[in-house]
C-alpha cells in the first residue's frame, strides 16, 4: 500500500487553510469584532506556519510568522480589523499562496506586504523584529570521563506521564551505568500512594558523555526536579562493585542495557497503574486507520472509475432481473431482488460521494466581489443563497470560470456608479446576488444585479456592427439577449481592466453547453439583469421512465416527469401546428414524438402523454406506451451524433439493447416554440 | 508489545508525517484531528503516549491535557505537546496543565522518534 | 490531398470485406472485433451514414454504413452481415465505431507493389474517400480513408 505523500497533503491542506483565512478576513470586513472569526483566522495562520516549516516551506513559514506577529494586536483586541488592514491581509494571504505553490516565482513584495501590514495595524511603519523560529541545538563542549547523577522526581511526575525507568534506560544508553535507588522517602505499604513518586536515584555514568547529553535526558523535568550532576574526577575504570545489594530483579525494559543495576522493588510498586505492560491490542491499528479521519481524500480518477464500475453493475443487474423474470425460479428472483436493492443503494452512495455543495465555490466569489468593489470604487453588497445545493463535483469544477465571468459582468457592466444610481433614485450601493436552487432534475444558479439592465437597442447596434444580424432582422428581446453569447460580441463601451479580456460570454455558453446545461438572460432596463444557469444534477446515472414510441424504446429522466395522462381520443389528429392539453385548468402544449422522429408505423390506439418540465416550461410528450421505471446509466453520444437533437445520451437496457435518452430541456423548448425549431428539424433531416 | 501513540493535530499533513515516522519506528499510531476527538480516542483506547498540538479548534491542546489528566485513565500517560512557540510561557503553562514534555516545530523525524522513545520507551 | 496519397503505405495488413459488389480493405490493426449483427437502435433524424447505435460489451457505439458514403444499394442484413468494430480518429481523438459489412472475408497482406493511389479523375467515389486501390487476383480492392469519411460526416451534420 502506498502512503500518501505528506507534502502533497500539506499543499492540499494549505489551500484549504488559505480559503478559510480568506473567508475569515472577508467576514471580518463585515463584522470586525467577531472574536471567533479572528481566532479561526489565527488558527489557520498558525497551522500554516507550523506545518509549512515542517515540510520545508521555510519562506512561507517565516512570512506567515511575521504576518501572525503583525496581526497579533487584532487578536489581542487592541486593534480592530479595518478595511485597509483586511485588504493588505488578503494580499498577504495571496502571497502565502504563491510561496507555497511556487516559492521560486515569489517576488520581493513579501517585505512590502509585511511593512504595509504592520503599518495598517500600528499606524506606523515601525518594523518590530519578530522572534525568529528557533531550533534548539546542543552546544559542543569538552566532557570528563563520567558523571555522578542524583535525582528524584516531583511527587506528581508519575501521574504526569514521566517514567523514571525510561530516564535510567536513556542514561544507560549513553554509557555503562551503576544505578542505586534512594528509598528513604518511601512510605510504608499501608500508607503508600503508588501514584506518587517518592524514590530517588543515584547513577554513576561512565564514558564520553557531555553534560548537555545528560541535560537532554532530563530536559522535560529539569525545572521541577531535584537533580545534581557532578563530573567524576578520575578517568573511567572498571565498574565498581555495588555497595548496596540488589533490591529486586531487573525490570524487563532494562535487560537490554549494558551493566545496568537492577531497579528497586518499590519502584515497581510505584509504577503508575495505568501503564501495565500488557500486549497492545492488535485490532487497535485497524480501528485507528478507520476512525482517525472523519474525511478522506480520494483522487478524482478513482471516483470516476468507481462510477464506471457502478454503471456496469447497474446494467448487469438489469440483465439479471430480466433473466430472473423469465426463469420463474423463486430463488433466483429473490437473489435478483437483493442485487437490485444493493446496486441501487450502491449507486446512490456513489453518486452521493460525488456530490459537492456549491457553497464551496461561493467563497471564492466573495473575494472576487471584494476586490472588484475596491478596484472599481463601487459599493457592492454581495448576497448568496442556496450554498447547500449539491451538484456533481465535475459540474462544480467547470462552473467556477463561467460564474466568475458572470459576476464580473454584473459588477463591471451591470452596476452603475454611485452617482448614476443616486440620480436614478436607487441606493448608492449596488447588490449582486448569487443563488442556487433545485429545479426538478436540474439545479438553477442565477447571478443577478440591480444595475442598469441590458439595453436592447445597444445590443442590436453592436450586433449589426459585428455583422451578426442585418438591420432588417426582426428579433425578440430574448433573441437579442442571446446574441451576447455569440463569439466576438462585447457591449462594454471601453474595455476595462477587468472585463472584456480574452474570454467572452461565448466561452461561458460553450462551457455550460458542455455540461448539458443552459443559460438564460433576463433583464429590465434600469432595474437589473439576471443570468440563470440550469445544470443537470449529475452526469452519470439517473432514474428513467422507459417508454415505447413506434418500435423504439426511449428513456425520459424521471426527475423531469411530472405526470402521465391518457391522450384524449378527441385530441387534434395528426395535424400541423401545436396542440394543447388541458391539465387541471392550465394549457400544456404537447408534441407527438412519432412525428418528430418521422416514424412510419401507425400509432397505438391508446397513446399516453408524459408531462415533463424544464425550468418553468411544461410540455407533453405523446408516446405509444409507458413501460416503467429503470435505472439509467448515461452514456454520452459520440461526436458522430453531436448534431442530433432531442437526445442527451443513450443507455443500455436490461436485454442489452441501446435506448436513447430524451432531453427534457430541448424537448420543452421545442414544445414551447414549436415552429422555428421544427423548421430546423426538417432541414436537418433533408441534409 | 507494540506501543500505541496517539497524535492529535488539526493539520492532516502533520498527522500523516507523525504517523509515518512513528509507524516506521515500530509504533502503532492513532490519529485525532482536534482536542475533543483526541479526548475520545485517548480515553477510549489504551495508548502509551500522546502527542498533541496546542492550537486547535474544538478544544485546544491545553484544554485537552487538563481534561485528560482529570479523567481516571488519564494519569501516567506521557503527553508531549507540539508547539511552534519556543517561549517558556507556553511550556510552563502546558506543563502546569499536566504535559510530560514538548517538541518544538519544526522538528526532524529523528527528533520526534527520540522524544517518543524518551517518554514511552521503544 | 495528393501529398497524402503519395505518401501512402507500403505493405498493409488488411481486413477485407464485401460491401455491395465491391471488396474493401481496412487496416487490420484498427479493427477491434467482428460481431454478428444484433439489435441496432436507430437514432431518429440522424444522418443515414450513422443511423444506428449498438451495444458493444456495455458501451454504446455508433454504427456506420459505408455503403451510404459510396452511394451503394443497402439490402437488409442477412446471415453474412457483420459489424466490424474499429478504432477511428476524429479530430485527433480516438473513437470506437462499428462499420457494417455485407460479408467479412479475411485478413491479408497487401503489399506496396499491388497498391496504387486512387486516380483523381474518373472515379465513381467521392473525392478523398479512397486512399488507394489494391489489386489481388485480378480483383480491385478499395482501401477507403475511414477517418476522412467519418470526419466529413461530422462536418456535414453541423
CSV table of N, CA, C and O in Angstrom, one decimal, chain A residues 10-20 48 93 97 100-101:
chain,number,residue,atom,x,y,z
A,10,UNK,N,0.0,18.4,2.7
A,10,UNK,CA,0.2,19.7,3.2
A,10,UNK,C,-0.3,20.8,2.2
A,10,UNK,O,-0.9,21.7,2.5
A,11,UNK,N,0.1,20.6,0.9
A,11,UNK,CA,-0.3,21.5,-0.1
A,11,UNK,C,-1.8,21.7,-0.1
A,11,UNK,O,-2.4,22.7,-0.2
A,12,UNK,N,-2.5,20.5,-0.2
A,12,UNK,CA,-3.9,20.5,-0.2
A,12,UNK,C,-4.5,21.2,1.0
A,12,UNK,O,-5.4,22.0,0.9
A,13,UNK,N,-3.9,20.8,2.2
A,13,UNK,CA,-4.3,21.4,3.4
A,13,UNK,C,-4.1,22.9,3.4
A,13,UNK,O,-5.0,23.7,3.9
A,14,UNK,N,-3.0,23.3,2.9
A,14,UNK,CA,-2.7,24.8,2.9
A,14,UNK,C,-3.7,25.5,2.0
A,14,UNK,O,-4.1,26.6,2.4
A,15,UNK,N,-4.1,24.9,0.9
A,15,UNK,CA,-5.1,25.5,0.1
A,15,UNK,C,-6.4,25.7,0.9
A,15,UNK,O,-7.0,26.8,0.8
A,16,UNK,N,-6.8,24.7,1.6
A,16,UNK,CA,-8.0,24.8,2.4
A,16,UNK,C,-7.8,25.9,3.5
A,16,UNK,O,-8.7,26.7,3.8
A,17,UNK,N,-6.7,25.9,4.2
A,17,UNK,CA,-6.4,26.8,5.2
A,17,UNK,C,-6.5,28.3,4.7
A,17,UNK,O,-7.0,29.2,5.3
A,18,UNK,N,-5.9,28.4,3.5
A,18,UNK,CA,-5.9,29.8,2.9
A,18,UNK,C,-7.3,30.2,2.5
A,18,UNK,O,-7.7,31.4,2.6
A,19,UNK,N,-8.1,29.2,2.1
A,19,UNK,CA,-9.5,29.5,1.8
A,19,UNK,C,-10.2,29.9,3.1
A,19,UNK,O,-11.0,30.9,3.1
A,20,UNK,N,-10.0,29.2,4.2
A,20,UNK,CA,-10.6,29.6,5.5
A,20,UNK,C,-10.1,31.0,5.9
A,20,UNK,O,-10.9,31.8,6.3
A,48,UNK,N,-0.6,26.9,9.3
A,48,UNK,CA,0.3,27.1,8.1
A,48,UNK,C,1.7,27.2,8.4
A,48,UNK,O,2.6,26.7,7.8
A,93,UNK,N,-2.3,37.1,2.2
A,93,UNK,CA,-2.8,35.7,2.0
A,93,UNK,C,-2.5,35.2,0.6
A,93,UNK,O,-2.0,34.0,0.5
A,97,UNK,N,0.0,32.0,-0.6
A,97,UNK,CA,-0.4,31.0,-1.6
A,97,UNK,C,0.7,30.8,-2.6
A,97,UNK,O,1.1,29.7,-3.0
A,100,UNK,N,3.7,29.0,-1.3
A,100,UNK,CA,3.5,27.5,-1.1
A,100,UNK,C,3.5,26.8,-2.5
A,100,UNK,O,4.0,25.8,-2.7
A,101,UNK,N,2.8,27.5,-3.4
A,101,UNK,CA,2.6,26.8,-4.7
A,101,UNK,C,3.9,26.8,-5.5
A,101,UNK,O,4.3,25.9,-6.1
